[in-house]
Amino acid sequence: MTIVITGTSRGIGAGLVAAYEARGEQVIGTTRGGAHPLEVAEPDSHTAFAQSLDGAPVDLLVCNAGVYLDKGEMLEDGYPPAQWAQSFAVNVTGVFLTVQALLPNLRAATAAKIAILSSQMASSERAPGGSYIYRASKAAALNLGRNLASDLMSEGIAVGIYHPGWVQTDMGSSAAEITVSESVAGLIERFDALELARTGAFETWDGRPHPY
């Protein structure tokens, strides 16, 4: 099985690469530099990355790359337009461009899967306020995943959207509830279980359905 994972320089992405490699899978992890460079917000970078795969089938695409830029911003004078633009470019457009660029590779596989890492902060039913940019971008990524699931079902490509948990990473903070290894183990179980019958589902890292 060939797996492509975006945003693997640290945190959950790096943990997924290590876990899949330990399982003997062929893993291609993208970073902003290194062996498989990819700037997810730049179309030309996607073109170059897709060309580097030379048409090889991709069995699982994990859209993990993301940013959380608006921590600590205040409603009265925060959340500048540049933060909105950059966050949506990475967290939403970046996901779409990744899927679009690798669609031929996914179509070349048998029963390919796409896993999109969103967040419980995307849920319209869980809205305690604050972090407006991050919440809105992850809600958009959730919506994108749901619509991709509908469009790609007829081609046999399943799409799942996942909350990875509140994880002890630079993004999640050291006070978070679970470790990277716990999140990674749960996410891999979710990806393994993903199939057309569950396409479009929004689930937590430990298998619970998450309200939209």
PDB file of C-alpha atoms in Angstrom:
ATOM      1  CA  MET A   1       0.000   0.000   0.000  1.00  0.00           C
ATOM      2  CA  THR A   2       1.257   3.477  -0.869  1.00  0.00           C
ATOM      3  CA  ILE A   3       0.337   6.273   1.519  1.00  0.00           C
ATOM      4  CA  VAL A   4       0.820  10.011   1.028  1.00  0.00           C
ATOM      5  CA  ILE A   5       0.671  12.211   4.130  1.00  0.00           C
ATOM      6  CA  THR A   6       0.967  15.992   4.039  1.00  0.00           C
ATOM      7  CA  GLY A   7       2.602  18.058   6.772  1.00  0.00           C
ATOM      8  CA  THR A   8       4.941  15.483   8.281  1.00  0.00           C
ATOM      9  CA  SER A   9       7.776  17.568   9.707  1.00  0.00           C
ATOM     10  CA  ARG A  10       6.481  17.144  13.275  1.00  0.00           C
ATOM     11  CA  GLY A  11       3.512  16.237  15.447  1.00  0.00           C
ATOM     12  CA  ILE A  12       0.761  13.977  14.172  1.00  0.00           C
ATOM     13  CA  GLY A  13       2.127  13.893  10.622  1.00  0.00           C
ATOM     14  CA  ALA A  14       5.549  12.698  11.739  1.00  0.00           C
ATOM     15  CA  GLY A  15       3.905  10.186  14.051  1.00  0.00           C
ATOM     16  CA  LEU A  16       1.784   8.758  11.244  1.00  0.00           C
ATOM     17  CA  VAL A  17       4.822   8.344   8.997  1.00  0.00           C
ATOM     18  CA  ALA A  18       6.746   6.506  11.729  1.00  0.00           C
ATOM     19  CA  ALA A  19       3.833   4.224  12.568  1.00  0.00           C
ATOM     20  CA  TYR A  20       3.128   3.296   8.963  1.00  0.00           C
ATOM     21  CA  GLU A  21       6.806   2.692   8.217  1.00  0.00           C
ATOM     22  CA  ALA A  22       6.988   0.414  11.267  1.00  0.00           C
ATOM     23  CA  ARG A  23       4.084  -1.501   9.757  1.00  0.00           C
ATOM     24  CA  GLY A  24       6.007  -1.934   6.513  1.00  0.00           C
ATOM     25  CA  GLU A  25       3.938   0.403   4.354  1.00  0.00           C
ATOM     26  CA  GLN A  26       5.369   2.614   1.631  1.00  0.00           C
ATOM     27  CA  VAL A  27       4.937   6.135   2.978  1.00  0.00           C
ATOM     28  CA  ILE A  28       5.561   9.455   1.264  1.00  0.00           C
ATOM     29  CA  GLY A  29       5.518  12.261   3.790  1.00  0.00           C
ATOM     30  CA  THR A  30       5.540  15.817   2.504  1.00  0.00           C
ATOM     31  CA  THR A  31       7.230  18.768   4.179  1.00  0.00           C
ATOM     32  CA  ARG A  32       8.175  22.270   3.096  1.00  0.00           C
ATOM     33  CA  GLY A  33      11.657  20.960   2.354  1.00  0.00           C
ATOM     34  CA  GLY A  34      13.353  17.585   2.297  1.00  0.00           C
ATOM     35  CA  ALA A  35      12.821  14.613   0.061  1.00  0.00           C
ATOM     36  CA  HIS A  36       9.173  15.321  -0.806  1.00  0.00           C
ATOM     37  CA  PRO A  37       8.689  19.093  -0.731  1.00  0.00           C
ATOM     38  CA  LEU A  38       5.166  20.475  -0.849  1.00  0.00           C
ATOM     39  CA  GLU A  39       3.764  23.910  -0.048  1.00  0.00           C
ATOM     40  CA  VAL A  40       0.097  23.010   0.207  1.00  0.00           C
ATOM     41  CA  ALA A  41      -1.100  26.559  -0.509  1.00  0.00           C
ATOM     42  CA  GLU A  42       0.840  26.831  -3.780  1.00  0.00           C
ATOM     43  CA  PRO A  43      -0.611  25.237  -6.947  1.00  0.00           C
ATOM     44  CA  ASP A  44       2.768  24.979  -8.687  1.00  0.00           C
ATOM     45  CA  SER A  45       4.149  23.022  -5.749  1.00  0.00           C
ATOM     46  CA  HIS A  46       1.297  20.530  -6.074  1.00  0.00           C
ATOM     47  CA  THR A  47       1.995  20.134  -9.775  1.00  0.00           C
ATOM     48  CA  ALA A  48       5.657  19.384  -9.116  1.00  0.00           C
ATOM     49  CA  PHE A  49       4.857  16.942  -6.328  1.00  0.00           C
ATOM     50  CA  ALA A  50       2.285  15.071  -8.399  1.00  0.00           C
ATOM     51  CA  GLN A  51       4.744  14.834 -11.280  1.00  0.00           C
ATOM     52  CA  SER A  52       7.345  13.352  -8.920  1.00  0.00           C
ATOM     53  CA  LEU A  53       4.982  10.415  -8.279  1.00  0.00           C
ATOM     54  CA  ASP A  54       5.012   9.619 -12.004  1.00  0.00           C
ATOM     55  CA  GLY A  55       1.444   8.319 -12.034  1.00  0.00           C
ATOM     56  CA  ALA A  56       1.973   5.752  -9.266  1.00  0.00           C
ATOM     57  CA  PRO A  57      -1.219   4.641  -7.492  1.00  0.00           C
ATOM     58  CA  VAL A  58      -1.919   6.215  -4.097  1.00  0.00           C
ATOM     59  CA  ASP A  59      -4.018   3.976  -1.862  1.00  0.00           C
ATOM     60  CA  LEU A  60      -4.416   6.421   1.022  1.00  0.00           C
ATOM     61  CA  LEU A  61      -4.064  10.194   1.022  1.00  0.00           C
ATOM     62  CA  VAL A  62      -3.946  11.827   4.451  1.00  0.00           C
ATOM     63  CA  CYS A  63      -4.496  15.601   4.345  1.00  0.00           C
ATOM     64  CA  ASN A  64      -2.846  16.529   7.624  1.00  0.00           C
ATOM     65  CA  ALA A  65      -1.057  19.831   6.935  1.00  0.00           C
ATOM     66  CA  GLY A  66      -2.644  22.721   8.795  1.00  0.00           C
ATOM     67  CA  VAL A  67      -2.066  25.892  10.775  1.00  0.00           C
ATOM     68  CA  TYR A  68      -3.644  27.489  13.865  1.00  0.00           C
ATOM     69  CA  LEU A  69      -2.649  31.142  13.671  1.00  0.00           C
ATOM     70  CA  ASP A  70      -5.265  32.944  15.746  1.00  0.00           C
ATOM     71  CA  LYS A  71      -4.558  31.676  19.263  1.00  0.00           C
ATOM     72  CA  GLY A  72      -4.919  34.502  21.746  1.00  0.00           C
ATOM     73  CA  GLU A  73      -6.519  36.935  19.310  1.00  0.00           C
ATOM     74  CA  MET A  74      -9.121  39.301  20.754  1.00  0.00           C
ATOM     75  CA  LEU A  75     -12.471  39.981  19.114  1.00  0.00           C
ATOM     76  CA  GLU A  76     -12.146  43.732  19.569  1.00  0.00           C
ATOM     77  CA  ASP A  77      -8.934  44.243  17.627  1.00  0.00           C
ATOM     78  CA  GLY A  78      -7.595  40.859  16.518  1.00  0.00           C
ATOM     79  CA  TYR A  79      -8.067  38.365  13.694  1.00  0.00           C
ATOM     80  CA  PRO A  80      -6.417  40.428  10.927  1.00  0.00           C
ATOM     81  CA  PRO A  81      -7.354  39.701   7.295  1.00  0.00           C
ATOM     82  CA  ALA A  82      -3.914  38.247   6.569  1.00  0.00           C
ATOM     83  CA  GLN A  83      -4.510  35.544   9.179  1.00  0.00           C
ATOM     84  CA  TRP A  84      -7.821  34.642   7.557  1.00  0.00           C
ATOM     85  CA  ALA A  85      -6.220  34.428   4.128  1.00  0.00           C
ATOM     86  CA  GLN A  86      -3.245  32.328   5.214  1.00  0.00           C
ATOM     87  CA  SER A  87      -5.320  29.982   7.364  1.00  0.00           C
ATOM     88  CA  PHE A  88      -7.851  29.256   4.648  1.00  0.00           C
ATOM     89  CA  ALA A  89      -5.092  28.921   2.037  1.00  0.00           C
ATOM     90  CA  VAL A  90      -3.503  26.105   4.048  1.00  0.00           C
ATOM     91  CA  ASN A  91      -6.412  24.500   5.916  1.00  0.00           C
ATOM     92  CA  VAL A  92      -9.004  24.544   3.128  1.00  0.00           C
ATOM     93  CA  THR A  93      -7.567  25.392  -0.281  1.00  0.00           C
ATOM     94  CA  GLY A  94      -4.504  23.298   0.548  1.00  0.00           C
ATOM     95  CA  VAL A  95      -6.669  20.238   1.152  1.00  0.00           C
ATOM     96  CA  PHE A  96      -8.559  20.761  -2.095  1.00  0.00           C
ATOM     97  CA  LEU A  97      -5.390  21.296  -4.128  1.00  0.00           C
ATOM     98  CA  THR A  98      -3.841  18.152  -2.657  1.00  0.00           C
ATOM     99  CA  VAL A  99      -6.841  16.021  -3.593  1.00  0.00           C
ATOM    100  CA  GLN A 100      -7.130  17.633  -7.018  1.00  0.00           C
ATOM    101  CA  ALA A 101      -3.444  17.141  -7.861  1.00  0.00           C
ATOM    102  CA  LEU A 102      -3.403  13.503  -6.734  1.00  0.00           C
ATOM    103  CA  LEU A 103      -6.779  12.510  -8.137  1.00  0.00           C
ATOM    104  CA  PRO A 104      -5.172  10.583 -11.056  1.00  0.00           C
ATOM    105  CA  ASN A 105      -3.045   8.653  -8.546  1.00  0.00           C
ATOM    106  CA  LEU A 106      -6.057   7.877  -6.377  1.00  0.00           C
ATOM    107  CA  ARG A 107      -8.024   6.753  -9.412  1.00  0.00           C
ATOM    108  CA  ALA A 108      -5.145   4.456 -10.365  1.00  0.00           C
ATOM    109  CA  ALA A 109      -5.486   2.591  -7.056  1.00  0.00           C
ATOM    110  CA  THR A 110      -8.112   0.045  -6.086  1.00  0.00           C
ATOM    111  CA  ALA A 111     -10.531   1.295  -3.401  1.00  0.00           C
ATOM    112  CA  ALA A 112      -8.482   4.408  -2.634  1.00  0.00           C
ATOM    113  CA  LYS A 113      -9.156   6.441   0.509  1.00  0.00           C
ATOM    114  CA  ILE A 114      -8.839  10.100   1.481  1.00  0.00           C
ATOM    115  CA  ALA A 115      -8.541  11.076   5.151  1.00  0.00           C
ATOM    116  CA  ILE A 116      -8.958  14.754   6.039  1.00  0.00           C
ATOM    117  CA  LEU A 117      -7.875  15.920   9.480  1.00  0.00           C
ATOM    118  CA  SER A 118     -10.329  18.536  10.662  1.00  0.00           C
ATOM    119  CA  SER A 119     -11.131  19.208  14.334  1.00  0.00           C
ATOM    120  CA  GLN A 120     -13.930  19.082  16.855  1.00  0.00           C
ATOM    121  CA  MET A 121     -13.641  22.876  16.613  1.00  0.00           C
ATOM    122  CA  ALA A 122     -15.276  22.546  13.179  1.00  0.00           C
ATOM    123  CA  SER A 123     -18.570  21.433  14.698  1.00  0.00           C
ATOM    124  CA  SER A 124     -21.466  23.882  14.534  1.00  0.00           C
ATOM    125  CA  GLU A 125     -22.918  22.080  17.566  1.00  0.00           C
ATOM    126  CA  ARG A 126     -19.779  22.694  19.629  1.00  0.00           C
ATOM    127  CA  ALA A 127     -19.280  26.443  19.483  1.00  0.00           C
ATOM    128  CA  PRO A 128     -17.947  27.913  22.749  1.00  0.00           C
ATOM    129  CA  GLY A 129     -16.544  31.007  21.024  1.00  0.00           C
ATOM    130  CA  GLY A 130     -13.099  32.307  20.125  1.00  0.00           C
ATOM    131  CA  SER A 131     -10.551  31.016  17.618  1.00  0.00           C
ATOM    132  CA  TYR A 132     -12.842  32.241  14.853  1.00  0.00           C
ATOM    133  CA  ILE A 133     -10.387  31.739  12.018  1.00  0.00           C
ATOM    134  CA  TYR A 134      -9.297  28.237  12.968  1.00  0.00           C
ATOM    135  CA  ARG A 135     -12.866  27.119  13.689  1.00  0.00           C
ATOM    136  CA  ALA A 136     -14.146  28.523  10.405  1.00  0.00           C
ATOM    137  CA  SER A 137     -11.337  26.984   8.370  1.00  0.00           C
ATOM    138  CA  LYS A 138     -11.780  23.558   9.923  1.00  0.00           C
ATOM    139  CA  ALA A 139     -15.543  23.775   9.391  1.00  0.00           C
ATOM    140  CA  ALA A 140     -14.834  24.527   5.737  1.00  0.00           C
ATOM    141  CA  ALA A 141     -12.491  21.525   5.545  1.00  0.00           C
ATOM    142  CA  LEU A 142     -15.245  19.366   7.033  1.00  0.00           C
ATOM    143  CA  ASN A 143     -17.719  20.649   4.441  1.00  0.00           C
ATOM    144  CA  LEU A 144     -15.175  20.055   1.685  1.00  0.00           C
ATOM    145  CA  GLY A 145     -14.683  16.476   2.817  1.00  0.00           C
ATOM    146  CA  ARG A 146     -18.408  15.805   2.913  1.00  0.00           C
ATOM    147  CA  ASN A 147     -18.849  17.058  -0.641  1.00  0.00           C
ATOM    148  CA  LEU A 148     -15.795  15.193  -1.936  1.00  0.00           C
ATOM    149  CA  ALA A 149     -17.268  12.037  -0.414  1.00  0.00           C
ATOM    150  CA  SER A 150     -20.433  12.550  -2.435  1.00  0.00           C
ATOM    151  CA  ASP A 151     -18.640  13.258  -5.710  1.00  0.00           C
ATOM    152  CA  LEU A 152     -16.076  10.461  -5.429  1.00  0.00           C
ATOM    153  CA  MET A 153     -18.351   7.675  -4.186  1.00  0.00           C
ATOM    154  CA  SER A 154     -19.212   6.573  -7.717  1.00  0.00           C
ATOM    155  CA  GLU A 155     -15.492   6.116  -8.402  1.00  0.00           C
ATOM    156  CA  GLY A 156     -15.023   3.880  -5.373  1.00  0.00           C
ATOM    157  CA  ILE A 157     -12.979   6.444  -3.430  1.00  0.00           C
ATOM    158  CA  ALA A 158     -13.974   6.787   0.229  1.00  0.00           C
ATOM    159  CA  VAL A 159     -13.481  10.028   2.170  1.00  0.00           C
ATOM    160  CA  GLY A 160     -13.354  10.341   5.949  1.00  0.00           C
ATOM    161  CA  ILE A 161     -13.046  13.451   8.110  1.00  0.00           C
ATOM    162  CA  TYR A 162     -11.454  13.149  11.546  1.00  0.00           C
ATOM    163  CA  HIS A 163     -10.921  14.965  14.822  1.00  0.00           C
ATOM    164  CA  PRO A 164      -7.452  13.818  15.948  1.00  0.00           C
ATOM    165  CA  GLY A 165      -8.072  14.667  19.586  1.00  0.00           C
ATOM    166  CA  TRP A 166      -6.571  17.414  21.695  1.00  0.00           C
ATOM    167  CA  VAL A 167      -2.983  16.297  21.207  1.00  0.00           C
ATOM    168  CA  GLN A 168       0.268  17.179  22.972  1.00  0.00           C
ATOM    169  CA  THR A 169       1.936  18.961  20.049  1.00  0.00           C
ATOM    170  CA  ASP A 170       3.160  22.490  19.372  1.00  0.00           C
ATOM    171  CA  MET A 171      -0.323  23.256  18.044  1.00  0.00           C
ATOM    172  CA  GLY A 172      -2.214  21.480  20.806  1.00  0.00           C
ATOM    173  CA  SER A 173       0.059  22.496  23.746  1.00  0.00           C
ATOM    174  CA  SER A 174       1.695  20.386  26.428  1.00  0.00           C
ATOM    175  CA  ALA A 175      -1.502  20.546  28.500  1.00  0.00           C
ATOM    176  CA  ALA A 176      -3.467  18.588  25.903  1.00  0.00           C
ATOM    177  CA  GLU A 177      -5.362  15.408  26.759  1.00  0.00           C
ATOM    178  CA  ILE A 178      -3.589  12.733  24.699  1.00  0.00           C
ATOM    179  CA  THR A 179      -0.148  11.974  23.321  1.00  0.00           C
ATOM    180  CA  VAL A 180       0.813  11.912  19.673  1.00  0.00           C
ATOM    181  CA  SER A 181       1.188   8.134  19.799  1.00  0.00           C
ATOM    182  CA  GLU A 182      -2.349   7.713  21.183  1.00  0.00           C
ATOM    183  CA  SER A 183      -3.800   9.946  18.491  1.00  0.00           C
ATOM    184  CA  VAL A 184      -1.825   8.241  15.742  1.00  0.00           C
ATOM    185  CA  ALA A 185      -2.831   4.736  16.831  1.00  0.00           C
ATOM    186  CA  GLY A 186      -6.490   5.708  16.882  1.00  0.00           C
ATOM    187  CA  LEU A 187      -6.349   7.529  13.561  1.00  0.00           C
ATOM    188  CA  ILE A 188      -4.719   4.575  11.832  1.00  0.00           C
ATOM    189  CA  GLU A 189      -7.535   2.356  13.090  1.00  0.00           C
ATOM    190  CA  ARG A 190     -10.018   4.834  11.628  1.00  0.00           C
ATOM    191  CA  PHE A 191      -8.221   4.945   8.286  1.00  0.00           C
ATOM    192  CA  ASP A 192      -8.050   1.150   8.148  1.00  0.00           C
ATOM    193  CA  ALA A 193     -11.807   0.944   8.763  1.00  0.00           C
ATOM    194  CA  LEU A 194     -12.708   3.614   6.200  1.00  0.00           C
ATOM    195  CA  GLU A 195     -14.818   2.224   3.354  1.00  0.00           C
ATOM    196  CA  LEU A 196     -17.504   3.418   0.978  1.00  0.00           C
ATOM    197  CA  ALA A 197     -20.226   2.484   3.455  1.00  0.00           C
ATOM    198  CA  ARG A 198     -18.747   5.057   5.861  1.00  0.00           C
ATOM    199  CA  THR A 199     -17.729   7.715   3.355  1.00  0.00           C
ATOM    200  CA  GLY A 200     -18.430  11.266   4.488  1.00  0.00           C
ATOM    201  CA  ALA A 201     -18.364  10.325   8.176  1.00  0.00           C
ATOM    202  CA  PHE A 202     -16.974  12.778  10.751  1.00  0.00           C
ATOM    203  CA  GLU A 203     -15.343  10.765  13.533  1.00  0.00           C
ATOM    204  CA  THR A 204     -13.033  11.241  16.489  1.00  0.00           C
ATOM    205  CA  TRP A 205      -9.616   9.623  16.724  1.00  0.00           C
ATOM    206  CA  ASP A 206     -11.049   6.925  19.003  1.00  0.00           C
ATOM    207  CA  GLY A 207     -13.983   5.996  16.765  1.00  0.00           C
ATOM    208  CA  ARG A 208     -16.867   8.076  18.100  1.00  0.00           C
ATOM    209  CA  PRO A 209     -19.193   9.774  15.576  1.00  0.00           C
ATOM    210  CA  HIS A 210     -18.772  13.545  15.920  1.00  0.00           C
ATOM    211  CA  PRO A 211     -21.714  15.945  15.528  1.00  0.00           C
ATOM    212  CA  TYR A 212     -21.457  18.193  12.513  1.00  0.00           C
TER     213      TYR A 212
END
